[in-house]
Tab-separated table of C-alpha atoms in Angstrom:
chain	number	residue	atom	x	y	z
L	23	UNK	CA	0.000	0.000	0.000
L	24	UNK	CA	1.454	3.774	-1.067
L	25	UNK	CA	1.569	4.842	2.933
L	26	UNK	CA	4.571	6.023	2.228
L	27	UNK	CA	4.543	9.681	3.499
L	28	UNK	CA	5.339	11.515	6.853
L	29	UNK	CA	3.780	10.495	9.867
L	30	UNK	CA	3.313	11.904	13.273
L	31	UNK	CA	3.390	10.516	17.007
L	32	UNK	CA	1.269	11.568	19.933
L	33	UNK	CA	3.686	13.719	21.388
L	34	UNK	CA	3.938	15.651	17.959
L	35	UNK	CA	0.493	15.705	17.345
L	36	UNK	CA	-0.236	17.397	20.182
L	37	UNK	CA	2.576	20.057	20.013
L	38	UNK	CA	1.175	21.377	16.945
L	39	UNK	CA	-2.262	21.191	18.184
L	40	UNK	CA	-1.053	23.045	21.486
L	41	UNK	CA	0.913	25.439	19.280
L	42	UNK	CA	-2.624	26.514	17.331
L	43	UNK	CA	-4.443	26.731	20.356
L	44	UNK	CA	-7.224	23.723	19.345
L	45	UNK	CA	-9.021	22.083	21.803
L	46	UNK	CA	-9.085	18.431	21.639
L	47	UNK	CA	-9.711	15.285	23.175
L	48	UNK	CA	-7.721	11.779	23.453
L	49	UNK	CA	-10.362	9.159	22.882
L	50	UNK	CA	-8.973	5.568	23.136
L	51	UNK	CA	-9.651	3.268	19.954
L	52	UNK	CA	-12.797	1.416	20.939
L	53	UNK	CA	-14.624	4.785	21.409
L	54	UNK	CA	-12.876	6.528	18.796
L	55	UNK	CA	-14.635	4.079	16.202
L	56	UNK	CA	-17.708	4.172	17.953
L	57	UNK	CA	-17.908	8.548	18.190
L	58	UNK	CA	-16.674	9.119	14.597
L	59	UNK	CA	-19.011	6.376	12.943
L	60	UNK	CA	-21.465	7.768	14.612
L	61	UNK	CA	-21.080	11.221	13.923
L	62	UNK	CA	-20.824	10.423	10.237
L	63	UNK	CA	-23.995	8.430	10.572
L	64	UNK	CA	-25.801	11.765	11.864
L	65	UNK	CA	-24.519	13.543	8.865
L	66	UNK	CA	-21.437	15.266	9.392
L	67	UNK	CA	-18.574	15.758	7.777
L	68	UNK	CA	-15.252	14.365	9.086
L	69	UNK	CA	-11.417	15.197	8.477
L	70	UNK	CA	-10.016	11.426	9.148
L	71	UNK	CA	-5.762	11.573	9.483
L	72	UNK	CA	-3.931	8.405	10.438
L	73	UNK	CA	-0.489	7.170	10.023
L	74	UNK	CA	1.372	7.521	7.228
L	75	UNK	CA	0.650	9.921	4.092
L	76	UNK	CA	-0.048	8.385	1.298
L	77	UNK	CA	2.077	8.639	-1.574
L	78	UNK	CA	0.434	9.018	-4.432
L	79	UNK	CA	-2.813	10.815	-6.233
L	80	UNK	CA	-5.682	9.081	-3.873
L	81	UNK	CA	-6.786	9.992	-0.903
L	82	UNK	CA	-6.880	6.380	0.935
L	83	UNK	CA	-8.032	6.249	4.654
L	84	UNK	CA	-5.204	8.164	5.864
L	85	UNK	CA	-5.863	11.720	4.496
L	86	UNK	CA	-9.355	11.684	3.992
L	87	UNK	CA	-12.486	13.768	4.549
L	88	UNK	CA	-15.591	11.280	4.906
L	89	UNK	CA	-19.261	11.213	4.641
L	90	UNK	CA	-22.232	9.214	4.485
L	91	UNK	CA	-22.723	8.328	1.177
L	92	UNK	CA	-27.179	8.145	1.834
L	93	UNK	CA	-27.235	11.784	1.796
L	94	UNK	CA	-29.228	12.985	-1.107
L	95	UNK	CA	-27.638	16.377	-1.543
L	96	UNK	CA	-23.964	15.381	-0.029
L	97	UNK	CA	-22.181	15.792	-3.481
L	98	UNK	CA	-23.033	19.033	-4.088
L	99	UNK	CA	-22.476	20.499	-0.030
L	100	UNK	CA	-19.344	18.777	-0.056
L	101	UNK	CA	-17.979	20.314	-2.955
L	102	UNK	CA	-19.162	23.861	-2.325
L	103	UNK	CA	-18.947	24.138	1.158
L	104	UNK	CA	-16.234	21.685	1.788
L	105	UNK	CA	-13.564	21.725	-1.277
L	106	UNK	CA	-14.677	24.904	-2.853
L	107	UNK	CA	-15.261	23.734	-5.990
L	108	UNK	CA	-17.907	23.101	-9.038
L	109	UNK	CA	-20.699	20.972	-7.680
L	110	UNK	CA	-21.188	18.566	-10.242
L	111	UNK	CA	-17.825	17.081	-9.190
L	112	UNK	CA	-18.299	13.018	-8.163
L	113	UNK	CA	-17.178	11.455	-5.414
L	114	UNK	CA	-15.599	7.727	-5.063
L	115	UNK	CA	-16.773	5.119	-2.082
L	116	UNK	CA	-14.271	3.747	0.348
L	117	UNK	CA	-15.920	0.197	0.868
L	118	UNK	CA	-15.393	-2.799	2.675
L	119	UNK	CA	-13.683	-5.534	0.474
L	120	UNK	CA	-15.916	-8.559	2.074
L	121	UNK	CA	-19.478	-6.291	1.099
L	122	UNK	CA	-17.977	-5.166	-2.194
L	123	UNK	CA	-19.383	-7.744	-4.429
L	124	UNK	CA	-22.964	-7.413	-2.441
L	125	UNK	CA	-22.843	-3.670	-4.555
L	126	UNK	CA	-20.930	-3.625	-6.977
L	127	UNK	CA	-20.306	-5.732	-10.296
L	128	UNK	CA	-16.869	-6.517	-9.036
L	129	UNK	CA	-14.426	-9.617	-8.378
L	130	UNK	CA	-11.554	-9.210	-6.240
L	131	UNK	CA	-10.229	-6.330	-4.641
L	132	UNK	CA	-9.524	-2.840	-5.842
L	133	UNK	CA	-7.366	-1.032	-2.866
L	134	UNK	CA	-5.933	2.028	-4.842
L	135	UNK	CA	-9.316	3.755	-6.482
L	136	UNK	CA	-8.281	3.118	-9.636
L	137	UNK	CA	-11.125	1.637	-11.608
L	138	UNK	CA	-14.472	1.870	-12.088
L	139	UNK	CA	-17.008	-0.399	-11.801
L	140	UNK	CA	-21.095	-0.541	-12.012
L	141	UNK	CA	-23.078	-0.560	-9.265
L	142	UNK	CA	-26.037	-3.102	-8.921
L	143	UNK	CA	-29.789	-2.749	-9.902
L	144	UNK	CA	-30.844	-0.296	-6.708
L	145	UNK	CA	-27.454	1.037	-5.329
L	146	UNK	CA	-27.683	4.272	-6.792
L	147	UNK	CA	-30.634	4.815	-5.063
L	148	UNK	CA	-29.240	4.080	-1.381
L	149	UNK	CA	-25.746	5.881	-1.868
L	150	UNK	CA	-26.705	8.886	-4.420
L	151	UNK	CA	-23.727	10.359	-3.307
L	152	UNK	CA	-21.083	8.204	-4.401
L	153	UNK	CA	-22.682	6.418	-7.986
L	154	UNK	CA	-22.144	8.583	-11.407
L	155	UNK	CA	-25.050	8.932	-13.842
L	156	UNK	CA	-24.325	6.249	-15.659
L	157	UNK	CA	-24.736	4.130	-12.836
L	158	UNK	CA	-20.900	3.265	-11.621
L	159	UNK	CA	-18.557	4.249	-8.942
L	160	UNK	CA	-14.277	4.922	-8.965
L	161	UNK	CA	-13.913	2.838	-5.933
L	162	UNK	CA	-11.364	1.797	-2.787
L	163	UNK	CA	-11.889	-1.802	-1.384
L	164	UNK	CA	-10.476	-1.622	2.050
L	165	UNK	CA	-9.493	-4.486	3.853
L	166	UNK	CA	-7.585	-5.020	7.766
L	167	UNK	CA	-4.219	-5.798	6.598
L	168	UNK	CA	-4.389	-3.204	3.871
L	169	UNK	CA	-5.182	-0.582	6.076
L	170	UNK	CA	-6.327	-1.744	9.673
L	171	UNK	CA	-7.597	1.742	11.572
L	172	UNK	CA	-10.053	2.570	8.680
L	173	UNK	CA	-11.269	-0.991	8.329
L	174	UNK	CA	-12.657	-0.628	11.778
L	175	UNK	CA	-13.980	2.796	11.059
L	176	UNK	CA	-16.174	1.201	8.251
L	177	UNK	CA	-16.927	-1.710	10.204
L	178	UNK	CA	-18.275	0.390	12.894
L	179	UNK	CA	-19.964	2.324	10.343
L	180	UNK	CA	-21.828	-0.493	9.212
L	181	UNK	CA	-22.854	-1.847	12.124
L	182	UNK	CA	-24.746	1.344	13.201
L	183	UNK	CA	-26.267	2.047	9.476
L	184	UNK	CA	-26.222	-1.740	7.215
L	185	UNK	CA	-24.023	0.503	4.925
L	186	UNK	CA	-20.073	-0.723	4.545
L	187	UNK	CA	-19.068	2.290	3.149
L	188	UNK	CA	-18.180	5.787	3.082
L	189	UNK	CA	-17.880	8.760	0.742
L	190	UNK	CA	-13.834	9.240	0.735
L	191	UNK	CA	-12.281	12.227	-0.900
L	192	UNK	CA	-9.059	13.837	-0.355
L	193	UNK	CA	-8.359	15.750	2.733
L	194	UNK	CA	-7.754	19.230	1.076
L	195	UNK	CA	-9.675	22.012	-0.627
L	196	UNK	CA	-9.314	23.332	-4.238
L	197	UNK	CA	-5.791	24.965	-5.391
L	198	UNK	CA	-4.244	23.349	-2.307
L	199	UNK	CA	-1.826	20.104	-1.699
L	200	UNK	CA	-3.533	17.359	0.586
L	201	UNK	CA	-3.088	17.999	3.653
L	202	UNK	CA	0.472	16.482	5.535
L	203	UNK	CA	0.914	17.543	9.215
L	204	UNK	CA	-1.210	18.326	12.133
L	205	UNK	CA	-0.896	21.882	11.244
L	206	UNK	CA	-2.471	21.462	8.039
L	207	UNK	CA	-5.353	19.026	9.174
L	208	UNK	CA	-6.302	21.670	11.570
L	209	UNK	CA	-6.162	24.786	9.231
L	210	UNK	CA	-8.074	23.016	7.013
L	211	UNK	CA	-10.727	21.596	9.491
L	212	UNK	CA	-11.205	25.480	10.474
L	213	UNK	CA	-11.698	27.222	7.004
L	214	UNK	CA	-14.221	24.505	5.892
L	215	UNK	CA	-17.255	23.127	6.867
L	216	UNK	CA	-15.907	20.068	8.238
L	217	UNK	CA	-17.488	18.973	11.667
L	218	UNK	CA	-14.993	16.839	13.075
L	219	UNK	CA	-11.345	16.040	13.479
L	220	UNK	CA	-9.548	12.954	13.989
L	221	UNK	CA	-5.635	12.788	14.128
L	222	UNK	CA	-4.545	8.982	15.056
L	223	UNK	CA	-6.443	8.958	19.323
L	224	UNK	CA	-7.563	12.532	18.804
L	225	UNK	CA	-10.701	14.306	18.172
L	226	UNK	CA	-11.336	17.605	17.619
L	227	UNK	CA	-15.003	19.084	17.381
L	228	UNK	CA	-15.415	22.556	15.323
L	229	UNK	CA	-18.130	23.769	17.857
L	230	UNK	CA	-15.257	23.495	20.647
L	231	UNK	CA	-12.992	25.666	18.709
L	232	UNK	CA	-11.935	29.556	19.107
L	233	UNK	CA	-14.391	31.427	16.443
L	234	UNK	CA	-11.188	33.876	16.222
L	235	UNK	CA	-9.016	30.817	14.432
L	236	UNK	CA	-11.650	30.971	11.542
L	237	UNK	CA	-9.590	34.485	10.593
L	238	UNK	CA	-6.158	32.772	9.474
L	239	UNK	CA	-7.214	31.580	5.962
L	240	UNK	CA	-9.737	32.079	3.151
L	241	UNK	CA	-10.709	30.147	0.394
L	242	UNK	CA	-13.495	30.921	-2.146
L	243	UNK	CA	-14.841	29.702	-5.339
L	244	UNK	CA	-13.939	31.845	-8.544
């Protein structure tokens, strides 16, 4: 798998966090599953960074925002509100690679977003968000050894809503690179409408946050 990029321990995490004056909370695993699955099953939008960067041109589970992919009107909030671009823009689903083939007219596995493949008679119509109009989906299989943390996530995620997967697009915004340290998770997370937070054990909930750190950056749709 391409995590191949810079990663960040506790102690660093936390520095940087410190440094920007975020508040924040260490959650241990079991509940940090439980509180983000369930906050995307309510309908918000989270900022998901874990481990290493990955080194290539997809966003895989470790610089990701997420979303539930059963929101009718997700693409189009996402993209104006969240990446600050056009709104007809798609979006690819991050599934789980034992449910895949229960969706999808797929064999196999496809762990880098790479291809795309048609959805099954009635998909479309319980993940709008994720299927193009001609019925198919550029999706990531995701399985525990190729990426453990978000396996859970979308376990988790499933077991509160039947659904195994989630909307997964790059954790950046328009014009920008994806997003690399701490520091850029948060300034990102601040000048979006992203709802929650999580670096590796730590959450971070925009309604906790200084209303002054909203002033550091701008971004806007030509």
């Amino acid at each position: 798998m391409p995590y191949l990029g810079a990663a960040f321990n506790q102690e660093q995490i936390q520095n940087q966090l410190e440094r920007l004056n975020a508040k924040y909370t260490l959650v241990a695993d079991g509940k940090l599953f439980i509180q983000t699955a369930q906050a995307l099953a309510e309908g918000k939008i989270v900022a998901w960074m874990q481990g290493s960067a990955e080194f290539g041109p997809r966003a895989l589970g470790n610089r990701s925002i997420l979303a539930d992919p059963r929101v009718a009107n997700l693409q189009r909030d996402l993209n104006l509100k969240i990446k600050y671009r056009e709104s007809f823009r798609p979006f690819a689903p991050a599934i789980l690679e034992d449910d895949v083939g229960d969706w999808f007219d797929i064999t196999g596995s496809s762990p880098h977003m790479n291809f795309i493949y048609q959805a099954k008679p009635g998909v479309a119509e319980q993940v709008p968000s994720v299927i193009h109009v001609d019925g198919t989906a550029r999706l990531q299989t995701v399985s525990k050894v190729g990426n453990e943390k978000f396996y859970h996530l979308l376990q988790t995620f499933k077991s509160i809503t039947n659904c195994p997967m989630l909307v997964n697009t790059s954790l950046n915004v328009r014009g920008e690179p994806m997003v690399l340290s701490p520091e850029d998770a948060f300034n990102c997370f601040m000048n979006t409408g992203i709802d929650l937070l999580v670096i590796g054990n730590i959450v971070l909930l925009k309604t906790e946050q200084d209303s002054q750190l909203y002033k550091k950056y701008h971004y806007a749709l030509d």
